[in-house]
Amino acid sequence: MVLDDLGSSLRGTLDTLRGKSRISEEDVDEVVKEIQRSLLQADVEVSLVMDLSDSIKERSLEEEPPGGTTARDHVLRIVYEELVDLVGESTDLPLESQTILLAGLQGSGKTTSAAKMAWWFSKKGLRPAVIQTDTFRPGAYDQAKQMCERAEVEFYGDPDEDDPVKIARDGLDATEDADVHIVDTAGRHALEDDLIDEIEDIDRAVDPDRSLLVLDAAIGQGAKDQARQFEDSIGIDGVIISKLDGTAKGGGALTAVNETGSTIAFLGTGETVQDIERFEPSGFISRLLG
Ligand code: GDP
């Protein structure tokens, strides 16, 4: 990681270590304080920030810097390794035939993410199809259809059918020539029992290879309950953080990652189908600290 990625105040603090060959506890405390400030501002959960702080402090003071390494480079390397450990690696997504189920509350960005992912897979040379099973939100069908048209990917939905499980089954049949099936589901405003029952039924019907939880970047610690519920009901393999083009940094989603033992798959960075990035630790770390 280049120092530029770390945010200006942290960079400044690390630069005060320049020229020092030994590092003091006060030096490390200063660095850790800067990191804490940024991460808490980015909505990262306090306990995660504290664990990270302890590891950085312990390692910076206990590990012997390799010969010729300055105190600054030694701490920088540890800070970076610990931050990568915090945000995790990217969710494994083999470029092969698969079924992906999307979960999340209403408004989290599921439908948008479904079309974006389909666009992403199509650019990788696969043939995706989006299946819209959201019969709850008025307009979900039209929205998904239009976005899939823009993404130039196959779409299945049935505005006259109100059984999402039937739509899911019919959709898989109707799009059997596609390689990647992305099944969008209904959300609710809150974690209501009927939402969980419905997504469990869809999960059983489509038997996905992976289930991804879509979270708005602005989610704070509400991520914890959502993540736990979805994890307990269908199992979460990865997280998509939407709306990272806004002011929110997405640190709350790390709570969900931690809660589900999963990783981050994609980042949503706008309203159009191309506004999707594969998660990659160092870019996300710069965002969190920036
Ligand atoms: P769903 O109810 O979970 O399917 O959510 P939608 O996909 O309908 O998204 C809810 C709103 O958020 C819509 O107005 C989307 O255009 C918007 N949205 C989704 N993802 C993004 C994003 O990455 N950036 C921005 N700016 N808006 C987004």
PDB file of C-alpha atoms and ligand atoms in Angstrom:
ATOM      1  CA  MET A   1       0.000   0.000   0.000  1.00  0.00           C
ATOM      2  CA  VAL A   2       1.281   3.456  -0.775  1.00  0.00           C
ATOM      3  CA  LEU A   3       1.216   5.936   2.057  1.00  0.00           C
ATOM      4  CA  ASP A   4      -1.083   8.181   0.029  1.00  0.00           C
ATOM      5  CA  ASP A   5      -3.895   5.687   0.511  1.00  0.00           C
ATOM      6  CA  LEU A   6      -3.881   6.119   4.257  1.00  0.00           C
ATOM      7  CA  GLY A   7      -5.544   9.497   4.603  1.00  0.00           C
ATOM      8  CA  SER A   8      -3.693  12.713   5.242  1.00  0.00           C
ATOM      9  CA  SER A   9      -3.706  12.887   9.046  1.00  0.00           C
ATOM     10  CA  LEU A  10      -2.552   9.316   9.494  1.00  0.00           C
ATOM     11  CA  ARG A  11       0.072   9.885   6.843  1.00  0.00           C
ATOM     12  CA  GLY A  12       1.237  12.950   8.757  1.00  0.00           C
ATOM     13  CA  THR A  13       1.462  11.006  11.997  1.00  0.00           C
ATOM     14  CA  LEU A  14       3.377   8.183  10.367  1.00  0.00           C
ATOM     15  CA  ASP A  15       5.706  10.724   8.811  1.00  0.00           C
ATOM     16  CA  THR A  16       6.685  11.948  12.275  1.00  0.00           C
ATOM     17  CA  LEU A  17       8.266   8.507  12.701  1.00  0.00           C
ATOM     18  CA  ARG A  18      10.496   9.143   9.728  1.00  0.00           C
ATOM     19  CA  GLY A  19      14.141   8.926  10.681  1.00  0.00           C
ATOM     20  CA  LYS A  20      13.461   7.131  13.941  1.00  0.00           C
ATOM     21  CA  SER A  21      14.995   3.718  14.231  1.00  0.00           C
ATOM     22  CA  ARG A  22      13.182   2.749  17.424  1.00  0.00           C
ATOM     23  CA  ILE A  23       9.562   3.314  18.119  1.00  0.00           C
ATOM     24  CA  SER A  24       8.109   4.350  21.463  1.00  0.00           C
ATOM     25  CA  GLU A  25       4.775   3.492  22.978  1.00  0.00           C
ATOM     26  CA  GLU A  26       3.713   7.140  22.593  1.00  0.00           C
ATOM     27  CA  ASP A  27       4.488   7.021  18.881  1.00  0.00           C
ATOM     28  CA  VAL A  28       2.319   3.956  18.408  1.00  0.00           C
ATOM     29  CA  ASP A  29      -0.446   5.482  20.505  1.00  0.00           C
ATOM     30  CA  GLU A  30      -0.546   8.515  18.234  1.00  0.00           C
ATOM     31  CA  VAL A  31      -0.832   6.351  15.131  1.00  0.00           C
ATOM     32  CA  VAL A  32      -3.508   4.170  16.681  1.00  0.00           C
ATOM     33  CA  LYS A  33      -5.502   7.212  17.777  1.00  0.00           C
ATOM     34  CA  GLU A  34      -5.582   8.542  14.217  1.00  0.00           C
ATOM     35  CA  ILE A  35      -6.754   5.189  12.881  1.00  0.00           C
ATOM     36  CA  GLN A  36      -9.424   4.922  15.556  1.00  0.00           C
ATOM     37  CA  ARG A  37     -10.743   8.361  14.737  1.00  0.00           C
ATOM     38  CA  SER A  38     -11.119   7.583  11.046  1.00  0.00           C
ATOM     39  CA  LEU A  39     -12.609   4.133  11.515  1.00  0.00           C
ATOM     40  CA  LEU A  40     -15.166   5.232  14.086  1.00  0.00           C
ATOM     41  CA  GLN A  41     -16.150   8.093  11.809  1.00  0.00           C
ATOM     42  CA  ALA A  42     -16.623   5.539   9.039  1.00  0.00           C
ATOM     43  CA  ASP A  43     -19.099   3.594  11.268  1.00  0.00           C
ATOM     44  CA  VAL A  44     -16.802   0.699  12.079  1.00  0.00           C
ATOM     45  CA  GLU A  45     -18.007  -0.988  15.242  1.00  0.00           C
ATOM     46  CA  VAL A  46     -16.151   0.018  18.414  1.00  0.00           C
ATOM     47  CA  SER A  47     -15.153  -3.523  19.383  1.00  0.00           C
ATOM     48  CA  LEU A  48     -13.632  -4.138  15.945  1.00  0.00           C
ATOM     49  CA  VAL A  49     -11.697  -0.877  16.204  1.00  0.00           C
ATOM     50  CA  MET A  50     -10.446  -1.804  19.672  1.00  0.00           C
ATOM     51  CA  ASP A  51      -9.273  -5.259  18.582  1.00  0.00           C
ATOM     52  CA  LEU A  52      -7.434  -3.728  15.660  1.00  0.00           C
ATOM     53  CA  SER A  53      -5.847  -1.091  17.916  1.00  0.00           C
ATOM     54  CA  ASP A  54      -4.607  -3.716  20.360  1.00  0.00           C
ATOM     55  CA  SER A  55      -3.065  -5.805  17.593  1.00  0.00           C
ATOM     56  CA  ILE A  56      -1.317  -2.815  16.045  1.00  0.00           C
ATOM     57  CA  LYS A  57       0.065  -1.688  19.399  1.00  0.00           C
ATOM     58  CA  GLU A  58       1.205  -5.129  20.417  1.00  0.00           C
ATOM     59  CA  ARG A  59       2.838  -6.004  17.132  1.00  0.00           C
ATOM     60  CA  SER A  60       4.487  -2.600  16.610  1.00  0.00           C
ATOM     61  CA  LEU A  61       6.179  -2.774  19.988  1.00  0.00           C
ATOM     62  CA  GLU A  62       6.950  -6.477  20.141  1.00  0.00           C
ATOM     63  CA  GLU A  63       7.906  -7.434  16.622  1.00  0.00           C
ATOM     64  CA  GLU A  64      11.456  -6.758  15.663  1.00  0.00           C
ATOM     65  CA  PRO A  65      11.638  -4.642  12.486  1.00  0.00           C
ATOM     66  CA  PRO A  66      13.576  -6.498   9.776  1.00  0.00           C
ATOM     67  CA  GLY A  67      17.116  -5.151   9.381  1.00  0.00           C
ATOM     68  CA  GLY A  68      17.253  -1.794   7.621  1.00  0.00           C
ATOM     69  CA  THR A  69      13.540  -1.084   8.133  1.00  0.00           C
ATOM     70  CA  THR A  70      12.713   2.298   9.629  1.00  0.00           C
ATOM     71  CA  ALA A  71      10.263   2.604  12.484  1.00  0.00           C
ATOM     72  CA  ARG A  72       7.846   4.270  10.087  1.00  0.00           C
ATOM     73  CA  ASP A  73       7.926   1.444   7.543  1.00  0.00           C
ATOM     74  CA  HIS A  74       7.663  -1.150  10.280  1.00  0.00           C
ATOM     75  CA  VAL A  75       4.497   0.428  11.708  1.00  0.00           C
ATOM     76  CA  LEU A  76       3.094   1.115   8.259  1.00  0.00           C
ATOM     77  CA  ARG A  77       3.407  -2.539   7.302  1.00  0.00           C
ATOM     78  CA  ILE A  78       1.714  -3.690  10.512  1.00  0.00           C
ATOM     79  CA  VAL A  79      -1.073  -1.102  10.158  1.00  0.00           C
ATOM     80  CA  TYR A  80      -1.722  -2.238   6.621  1.00  0.00           C
ATOM     81  CA  GLU A  81      -1.711  -5.952   7.482  1.00  0.00           C
ATOM     82  CA  GLU A  82      -4.102  -5.393  10.354  1.00  0.00           C
ATOM     83  CA  LEU A  83      -6.443  -3.270   8.215  1.00  0.00           C
ATOM     84  CA  VAL A  84      -6.508  -5.977   5.539  1.00  0.00           C
ATOM     85  CA  ASP A  85      -7.318  -8.440   8.264  1.00  0.00           C
ATOM     86  CA  LEU A  86     -10.173  -6.181   9.401  1.00  0.00           C
ATOM     87  CA  VAL A  87     -11.794  -5.716   5.990  1.00  0.00           C
ATOM     88  CA  GLY A  88     -11.023  -9.216   4.729  1.00  0.00           C
ATOM     89  CA  GLU A  89     -10.343 -10.523   1.260  1.00  0.00           C
ATOM     90  CA  SER A  90     -12.823 -10.375  -1.584  1.00  0.00           C
ATOM     91  CA  THR A  91     -15.585 -13.022  -1.643  1.00  0.00           C
ATOM     92  CA  ASP A  92     -14.561 -15.877  -3.893  1.00  0.00           C
ATOM     93  CA  LEU A  93     -16.612 -15.662  -7.089  1.00  0.00           C
ATOM     94  CA  PRO A  94     -15.524 -18.201  -9.684  1.00  0.00           C
ATOM     95  CA  LEU A  95     -16.361 -17.219 -13.256  1.00  0.00           C
ATOM     96  CA  GLU A  96     -18.555 -20.240 -13.885  1.00  0.00           C
ATOM     97  CA  SER A  97     -22.201 -21.290 -13.868  1.00  0.00           C
ATOM     98  CA  GLN A  98     -23.842 -20.511 -10.569  1.00  0.00           C
ATOM     99  CA  THR A  99     -26.961 -19.321  -8.825  1.00  0.00           C
ATOM    100  CA  ILE A 100     -26.712 -16.291  -6.575  1.00  0.00           C
ATOM    101  CA  LEU A 101     -29.454 -15.285  -4.147  1.00  0.00           C
ATOM    102  CA  LEU A 102     -29.698 -11.681  -2.987  1.00  0.00           C
ATOM    103  CA  ALA A 103     -31.021 -10.783   0.443  1.00  0.00           C
ATOM    104  CA  GLY A 104     -31.553  -7.493   2.234  1.00  0.00           C
ATOM    105  CA  LEU A 105     -34.067  -5.005   3.516  1.00  0.00           C
ATOM    106  CA  GLN A 106     -36.213  -2.915   1.200  1.00  0.00           C
ATOM    107  CA  GLY A 107     -34.275   0.003  -0.232  1.00  0.00           C
ATOM    108  CA  SER A 108     -30.897  -1.547   0.491  1.00  0.00           C
ATOM    109  CA  GLY A 109     -30.156  -1.695  -3.225  1.00  0.00           C
ATOM    110  CA  LYS A 110     -30.887  -5.346  -4.068  1.00  0.00           C
ATOM    111  CA  THR A 111     -32.628  -4.847  -7.394  1.00  0.00           C
ATOM    112  CA  THR A 112     -30.033  -2.351  -8.552  1.00  0.00           C
ATOM    113  CA  SER A 113     -27.239  -4.675  -7.415  1.00  0.00           C
ATOM    114  CA  ALA A 114     -28.818  -7.640  -9.229  1.00  0.00           C
ATOM    115  CA  ALA A 115     -28.714  -5.803 -12.557  1.00  0.00           C
ATOM    116  CA  LYS A 116     -25.234  -4.447 -11.861  1.00  0.00           C
ATOM    117  CA  MET A 117     -23.887  -7.893 -11.054  1.00  0.00           C
ATOM    118  CA  ALA A 118     -25.485  -9.297 -14.177  1.00  0.00           C
ATOM    119  CA  TRP A 119     -23.777  -6.556 -16.186  1.00  0.00           C
ATOM    120  CA  TRP A 120     -20.474  -7.374 -14.443  1.00  0.00           C
ATOM    121  CA  PHE A 121     -20.755 -11.097 -15.227  1.00  0.00           C
ATOM    122  CA  SER A 122     -21.695 -10.346 -18.832  1.00  0.00           C
ATOM    123  CA  LYS A 123     -18.512  -8.262 -19.178  1.00  0.00           C
ATOM    124  CA  LYS A 124     -16.588 -11.294 -17.926  1.00  0.00           C
ATOM    125  CA  GLY A 125     -17.987 -13.267 -20.848  1.00  0.00           C
ATOM    126  CA  LEU A 126     -20.673 -15.185 -18.978  1.00  0.00           C
ATOM    127  CA  ARG A 127     -24.356 -15.244 -19.734  1.00  0.00           C
ATOM    128  CA  PRO A 128     -26.300 -13.964 -16.742  1.00  0.00           C
ATOM    129  CA  ALA A 129     -30.013 -13.782 -16.082  1.00  0.00           C
ATOM    130  CA  VAL A 130     -31.819 -11.849 -13.372  1.00  0.00           C
ATOM    131  CA  ILE A 131     -34.910 -13.388 -11.824  1.00  0.00           C
ATOM    132  CA  GLN A 132     -37.102 -10.915  -9.986  1.00  0.00           C
ATOM    133  CA  THR A 133     -39.132 -12.560  -7.217  1.00  0.00           C
ATOM    134  CA  ASP A 134     -40.060  -9.341  -5.422  1.00  0.00           C
ATOM    135  CA  THR A 135     -43.856  -9.341  -5.488  1.00  0.00           C
ATOM    136  CA  PHE A 136     -44.026  -7.081  -2.441  1.00  0.00           C
ATOM    137  CA  ARG A 137     -42.672  -3.750  -3.607  1.00  0.00           C
ATOM    138  CA  PRO A 138     -44.758  -2.045  -6.300  1.00  0.00           C
ATOM    139  CA  GLY A 139     -42.505  -1.194  -9.195  1.00  0.00           C
ATOM    140  CA  ALA A 140     -39.841  -3.773  -8.417  1.00  0.00           C
ATOM    141  CA  TYR A 141     -40.702  -5.740 -11.566  1.00  0.00           C
ATOM    142  CA  ASP A 142     -40.543  -2.715 -13.897  1.00  0.00           C
ATOM    143  CA  GLN A 143     -37.390  -1.423 -12.270  1.00  0.00           C
ATOM    144  CA  ALA A 144     -35.564  -4.729 -12.597  1.00  0.00           C
ATOM    145  CA  LYS A 145     -36.760  -5.197 -16.175  1.00  0.00           C
ATOM    146  CA  GLN A 146     -35.619  -1.743 -17.220  1.00  0.00           C
ATOM    147  CA  MET A 147     -32.253  -2.070 -15.546  1.00  0.00           C
ATOM    148  CA  CYS A 148     -31.682  -5.452 -17.176  1.00  0.00           C
ATOM    149  CA  GLU A 149     -32.542  -3.935 -20.541  1.00  0.00           C
ATOM    150  CA  ARG A 150     -29.948  -1.252 -19.927  1.00  0.00           C
ATOM    151  CA  ALA A 151     -27.432  -3.882 -18.864  1.00  0.00           C
ATOM    152  CA  GLU A 152     -28.408  -5.944 -21.925  1.00  0.00           C
ATOM    153  CA  VAL A 153     -28.919  -9.059 -19.850  1.00  0.00           C
ATOM    154  CA  GLU A 154     -31.686 -11.598 -19.693  1.00  0.00           C
ATOM    155  CA  PHE A 155     -34.527 -10.943 -17.284  1.00  0.00           C
ATOM    156  CA  TYR A 156     -37.371 -13.014 -15.896  1.00  0.00           C
ATOM    157  CA  GLY A 157     -40.257 -11.810 -13.794  1.00  0.00           C
ATOM    158  CA  ASP A 158     -44.021 -12.266 -13.725  1.00  0.00           C
ATOM    159  CA  PRO A 159     -46.070  -9.249 -12.647  1.00  0.00           C
ATOM    160  CA  ASP A 160     -49.255 -11.349 -12.596  1.00  0.00           C
ATOM    161  CA  GLU A 161     -47.931 -13.996 -10.236  1.00  0.00           C
ATOM    162  CA  ASP A 162     -47.882 -13.359  -6.517  1.00  0.00           C
ATOM    163  CA  ASP A 163     -46.045 -16.460  -5.347  1.00  0.00           C
ATOM    164  CA  PRO A 164     -42.319 -15.618  -5.257  1.00  0.00           C
ATOM    165  CA  VAL A 165     -41.308 -19.265  -4.977  1.00  0.00           C
ATOM    166  CA  LYS A 166     -43.188 -20.117  -8.158  1.00  0.00           C
ATOM    167  CA  ILE A 167     -41.576 -17.144  -9.922  1.00  0.00           C
ATOM    168  CA  ALA A 168     -38.159 -18.327  -8.768  1.00  0.00           C
ATOM    169  CA  ARG A 169     -38.763 -21.876 -10.067  1.00  0.00           C
ATOM    170  CA  ASP A 170     -40.315 -20.726 -13.337  1.00  0.00           C
ATOM    171  CA  GLY A 171     -37.518 -18.201 -13.734  1.00  0.00           C
ATOM    172  CA  LEU A 172     -34.803 -20.816 -13.414  1.00  0.00           C
ATOM    173  CA  ASP A 173     -36.583 -22.961 -16.030  1.00  0.00           C
ATOM    174  CA  ALA A 174     -37.196 -20.066 -18.381  1.00  0.00           C
ATOM    175  CA  THR A 175     -33.568 -18.950 -18.262  1.00  0.00           C
ATOM    176  CA  GLU A 176     -31.924 -22.348 -18.251  1.00  0.00           C
ATOM    177  CA  ASP A 177     -29.528 -21.343 -21.020  1.00  0.00           C
ATOM    178  CA  ALA A 178     -27.978 -18.687 -18.809  1.00  0.00           C
ATOM    179  CA  ASP A 179     -24.778 -19.451 -16.862  1.00  0.00           C
ATOM    180  CA  VAL A 180     -25.278 -17.188 -13.898  1.00  0.00           C
ATOM    181  CA  HIS A 181     -28.692 -16.902 -12.296  1.00  0.00           C
ATOM    182  CA  ILE A 182     -29.124 -13.930 -10.016  1.00  0.00           C
ATOM    183  CA  VAL A 183     -32.268 -14.226  -7.929  1.00  0.00           C
ATOM    184  CA  ASP A 184     -33.534 -10.944  -6.500  1.00  0.00           C
ATOM    185  CA  THR A 185     -35.854 -11.196  -3.509  1.00  0.00           C
ATOM    186  CA  ALA A 186     -38.301  -8.926  -1.761  1.00  0.00           C
ATOM    187  CA  GLY A 187     -37.233  -6.873   1.209  1.00  0.00           C
ATOM    188  CA  ARG A 188     -39.321  -5.349   3.947  1.00  0.00           C
ATOM    189  CA  HIS A 189     -38.800  -2.208   5.970  1.00  0.00           C
ATOM    190  CA  ALA A 190     -37.735  -4.297   8.914  1.00  0.00           C
ATOM    191  CA  LEU A 191     -36.868  -7.887   9.682  1.00  0.00           C
ATOM    192  CA  GLU A 192     -40.391  -9.247   9.815  1.00  0.00           C
ATOM    193  CA  ASP A 193     -41.128 -12.925  10.136  1.00  0.00           C
ATOM    194  CA  ASP A 194     -42.829 -13.143   6.762  1.00  0.00           C
ATOM    195  CA  LEU A 195     -39.709 -11.764   5.078  1.00  0.00           C
ATOM    196  CA  ILE A 196     -37.582 -14.464   6.670  1.00  0.00           C
ATOM    197  CA  ASP A 197     -40.133 -17.203   5.874  1.00  0.00           C
ATOM    198  CA  GLU A 198     -40.317 -16.071   2.265  1.00  0.00           C
ATOM    199  CA  ILE A 199     -36.591 -15.945   1.697  1.00  0.00           C
ATOM    200  CA  GLU A 200     -36.149 -19.347   3.323  1.00  0.00           C
ATOM    201  CA  ASP A 201     -38.733 -20.776   0.901  1.00  0.00           C
ATOM    202  CA  ILE A 202     -36.969 -19.182  -2.062  1.00  0.00           C
ATOM    203  CA  ASP A 203     -33.618 -20.415  -0.773  1.00  0.00           C
ATOM    204  CA  ARG A 204     -34.941 -23.984  -0.661  1.00  0.00           C
ATOM    205  CA  ALA A 205     -36.457 -23.680  -4.123  1.00  0.00           C
ATOM    206  CA  VAL A 206     -33.400 -22.276  -5.910  1.00  0.00           C
ATOM    207  CA  ASP A 207     -30.648 -23.915  -3.844  1.00  0.00           C
ATOM    208  CA  PRO A 208     -28.149 -21.111  -4.515  1.00  0.00           C
ATOM    209  CA  ASP A 209     -24.398 -21.576  -4.777  1.00  0.00           C
ATOM    210  CA  ARG A 210     -23.970 -18.381  -2.818  1.00  0.00           C
ATOM    211  CA  SER A 211     -26.181 -15.917  -0.978  1.00  0.00           C
ATOM    212  CA  LEU A 212     -25.163 -12.291  -0.795  1.00  0.00           C
ATOM    213  CA  LEU A 213     -26.490  -9.726   1.655  1.00  0.00           C
ATOM    214  CA  VAL A 214     -26.976  -6.228   0.243  1.00  0.00           C
ATOM    215  CA  LEU A 215     -26.360  -3.407   2.713  1.00  0.00           C
ATOM    216  CA  ASP A 216     -26.624   0.328   2.276  1.00  0.00           C
ATOM    217  CA  ALA A 217     -23.242   1.972   2.999  1.00  0.00           C
ATOM    218  CA  ALA A 218     -25.020   4.227   5.478  1.00  0.00           C
ATOM    219  CA  ILE A 219     -26.032   1.331   7.688  1.00  0.00           C
ATOM    220  CA  GLY A 220     -24.586   1.666  11.140  1.00  0.00           C
ATOM    221  CA  GLN A 221     -24.756  -0.970  13.811  1.00  0.00           C
ATOM    222  CA  GLY A 222     -28.226  -2.045  12.593  1.00  0.00           C
ATOM    223  CA  ALA A 223     -26.159  -4.263  10.326  1.00  0.00           C
ATOM    224  CA  LYS A 224     -25.636  -6.662  13.179  1.00  0.00           C
ATOM    225  CA  ASP A 225     -29.224  -7.861  13.646  1.00  0.00           C
ATOM    226  CA  GLN A 226     -29.878  -8.054   9.946  1.00  0.00           C
ATOM    227  CA  ALA A 227     -26.748 -10.012   9.308  1.00  0.00           C
ATOM    228  CA  ARG A 228     -27.448 -12.435  12.142  1.00  0.00           C
ATOM    229  CA  GLN A 229     -31.038 -13.076  11.024  1.00  0.00           C
ATOM    230  CA  PHE A 230     -30.155 -13.655   7.393  1.00  0.00           C
ATOM    231  CA  GLU A 231     -27.162 -15.766   8.401  1.00  0.00           C
ATOM    232  CA  ASP A 232     -29.331 -17.932  10.637  1.00  0.00           C
ATOM    233  CA  SER A 233     -32.047 -18.338   8.013  1.00  0.00           C
ATOM    234  CA  ILE A 234     -30.257 -18.769   4.669  1.00  0.00           C
ATOM    235  CA  GLY A 235     -26.527 -18.412   5.417  1.00  0.00           C
ATOM    236  CA  ILE A 236     -24.608 -15.447   4.044  1.00  0.00           C
ATOM    237  CA  ASP A 237     -21.507 -15.989   1.907  1.00  0.00           C
ATOM    238  CA  GLY A 238     -20.756 -12.400   1.056  1.00  0.00           C
ATOM    239  CA  VAL A 239     -21.834  -8.808   1.360  1.00  0.00           C
ATOM    240  CA  ILE A 240     -22.540  -6.154  -1.257  1.00  0.00           C
ATOM    241  CA  ILE A 241     -22.203  -2.583   0.001  1.00  0.00           C
ATOM    242  CA  SER A 242     -24.363  -0.217  -2.032  1.00  0.00           C
ATOM    243  CA  LYS A 243     -24.395   3.583  -2.273  1.00  0.00           C
ATOM    244  CA  LEU A 244     -20.715   4.115  -1.592  1.00  0.00           C
ATOM    245  CA  ASP A 245     -20.888   7.130  -3.901  1.00  0.00           C
ATOM    246  CA  GLY A 246     -22.610   9.005  -1.063  1.00  0.00           C
ATOM    247  CA  THR A 247     -20.972  10.329   2.064  1.00  0.00           C
ATOM    248  CA  ALA A 248     -21.130   7.046   3.979  1.00  0.00           C
ATOM    249  CA  LYS A 249     -17.954   4.993   4.067  1.00  0.00           C
ATOM    250  CA  GLY A 250     -19.538   1.600   4.632  1.00  0.00           C
ATOM    251  CA  GLY A 251     -17.754   0.701   7.870  1.00  0.00           C
ATOM    252  CA  GLY A 252     -21.011  -0.607   9.369  1.00  0.00           C
ATOM    253  CA  ALA A 253     -21.042  -3.372   6.792  1.00  0.00           C
ATOM    254  CA  LEU A 254     -17.905  -4.771   8.426  1.00  0.00           C
ATOM    255  CA  THR A 255     -20.094  -5.648  11.398  1.00  0.00           C
ATOM    256  CA  ALA A 256     -22.177  -7.811   9.078  1.00  0.00           C
ATOM    257  CA  VAL A 257     -19.054  -9.378   7.621  1.00  0.00           C
ATOM    258  CA  ASN A 258     -17.812 -10.155  11.099  1.00  0.00           C
ATOM    259  CA  GLU A 259     -21.206 -11.422  12.272  1.00  0.00           C
ATOM    260  CA  THR A 260     -21.616 -13.801   9.335  1.00  0.00           C
ATOM    261  CA  GLY A 261     -17.977 -14.852   9.032  1.00  0.00           C
ATOM    262  CA  SER A 262     -18.219 -13.787   5.391  1.00  0.00           C
ATOM    263  CA  THR A 263     -16.387 -11.342   3.143  1.00  0.00           C
ATOM    264  CA  ILE A 264     -17.288  -8.451   0.853  1.00  0.00           C
ATOM    265  CA  ALA A 265     -18.049  -9.276  -2.767  1.00  0.00           C
ATOM    266  CA  PHE A 266     -18.998  -6.018  -4.514  1.00  0.00           C
ATOM    267  CA  LEU A 267     -19.305  -2.311  -3.954  1.00  0.00           C
ATOM    268  CA  GLY A 268     -22.094  -0.246  -5.510  1.00  0.00           C
ATOM    269  CA  THR A 269     -20.985   3.232  -6.477  1.00  0.00           C
ATOM    270  CA  GLY A 270     -23.917   4.804  -8.306  1.00  0.00           C
ATOM    271  CA  GLU A 271     -27.352   4.297  -9.783  1.00  0.00           C
ATOM    272  CA  THR A 272     -26.458   2.988 -13.223  1.00  0.00           C
ATOM    273  CA  VAL A 273     -25.738  -0.626 -14.090  1.00  0.00           C
ATOM    274  CA  GLN A 274     -22.042   0.020 -14.637  1.00  0.00           C
ATOM    275  CA  ASP A 275     -21.556   1.499 -11.167  1.00  0.00           C
ATOM    276  CA  ILE A 276     -20.213  -1.647  -9.590  1.00  0.00           C
ATOM    277  CA  GLU A 277     -16.748  -2.587  -8.419  1.00  0.00           C
ATOM    278  CA  ARG A 278     -15.403  -5.862  -7.228  1.00  0.00           C
ATOM    279  CA  PHE A 279     -14.342  -5.435  -3.609  1.00  0.00           C
ATOM    280  CA  GLU A 280     -10.620  -5.147  -3.168  1.00  0.00           C
ATOM    281  CA  PRO A 281      -9.077  -4.547   0.283  1.00  0.00           C
ATOM    282  CA  SER A 282      -6.670  -1.665  -0.331  1.00  0.00           C
ATOM    283  CA  GLY A 283      -9.151   0.562  -2.187  1.00  0.00           C
ATOM    284  CA  PHE A 284     -11.727  -0.013   0.531  1.00  0.00           C
ATOM    285  CA  ILE A 285      -9.183   0.727   3.256  1.00  0.00           C
ATOM    286  CA  SER A 286      -8.335   4.055   1.613  1.00  0.00           C
ATOM    287  CA  ARG A 287     -12.033   4.870   1.505  1.00  0.00           C
ATOM    288  CA  LEU A 288     -12.458   4.018   5.186  1.00  0.00           C
ATOM    289  CA  LEU A 289      -9.506   6.134   6.227  1.00  0.00           C
ATOM    290  CA  GLY A 290      -9.898   8.918   3.708  1.00  0.00           C
TER     291      GLY A 290
HETATM  292  P1  GDP B   1     -34.169  -2.752  -3.131  1.00  0.00           P
HETATM  293  O1  GDP B   1     -35.470  -2.335  -2.507  1.00  0.00           O
HETATM  294  O2  GDP B   1     -33.257  -3.392  -2.124  1.00  0.00           O
HETATM  295  O3  GDP B   1     -34.330  -3.574  -4.352  1.00  0.00           O
HETATM  296  O4  GDP B   1     -33.409  -1.388  -3.533  1.00  0.00           O
HETATM  297  P2  GDP B   1     -33.226  -0.689  -4.935  1.00  0.00           P
HETATM  298  O5  GDP B   1     -32.301  -1.456  -5.806  1.00  0.00           O
HETATM  299  O6  GDP B   1     -34.549  -0.332  -5.503  1.00  0.00           O
HETATM  300  O7  GDP B   1     -32.461   0.627  -4.484  1.00  0.00           O
HETATM  301  C1  GDP B   1     -33.080   1.609  -3.658  1.00  0.00           C
HETATM  302  C2  GDP B   1     -32.657   2.992  -4.138  1.00  0.00           C
HETATM  303  O8  GDP B   1     -31.260   3.140  -3.976  1.00  0.00           O
HETATM  304  C3  GDP B   1     -32.931   3.235  -5.624  1.00  0.00           C
HETATM  305  O9  GDP B   1     -33.362   4.566  -5.770  1.00  0.00           O
HETATM  306  C4  GDP B   1     -31.585   3.030  -6.290  1.00  0.00           C
HETATM  307  O10 GDP B   1     -31.423   3.808  -7.451  1.00  0.00           O
HETATM  308  C5  GDP B   1     -30.658   3.505  -5.201  1.00  0.00           C
HETATM  309  N1  GDP B   1     -29.335   2.845  -5.275  1.00  0.00           N
HETATM  310  C6  GDP B   1     -29.047   1.525  -5.273  1.00  0.00           C
HETATM  311  N2  GDP B   1     -27.717   1.328  -5.320  1.00  0.00           N
HETATM  312  C7  GDP B   1     -27.140   2.553  -5.378  1.00  0.00           C
HETATM  313  C8  GDP B   1     -25.775   3.039  -5.414  1.00  0.00           C
HETATM  314  O11 GDP B   1     -24.789   2.279  -5.415  1.00  0.00           O
HETATM  315  N3  GDP B   1     -25.616   4.387  -5.437  1.00  0.00           N
HETATM  316  C9  GDP B   1     -26.669   5.251  -5.409  1.00  0.00           C
HETATM  317  N4  GDP B   1     -26.407   6.562  -5.428  1.00  0.00           N
HETATM  318  N5  GDP B   1     -27.946   4.846  -5.359  1.00  0.00           N
HETATM  319  C10 GDP B   1     -28.182   3.515  -5.337  1.00  0.00           C
END
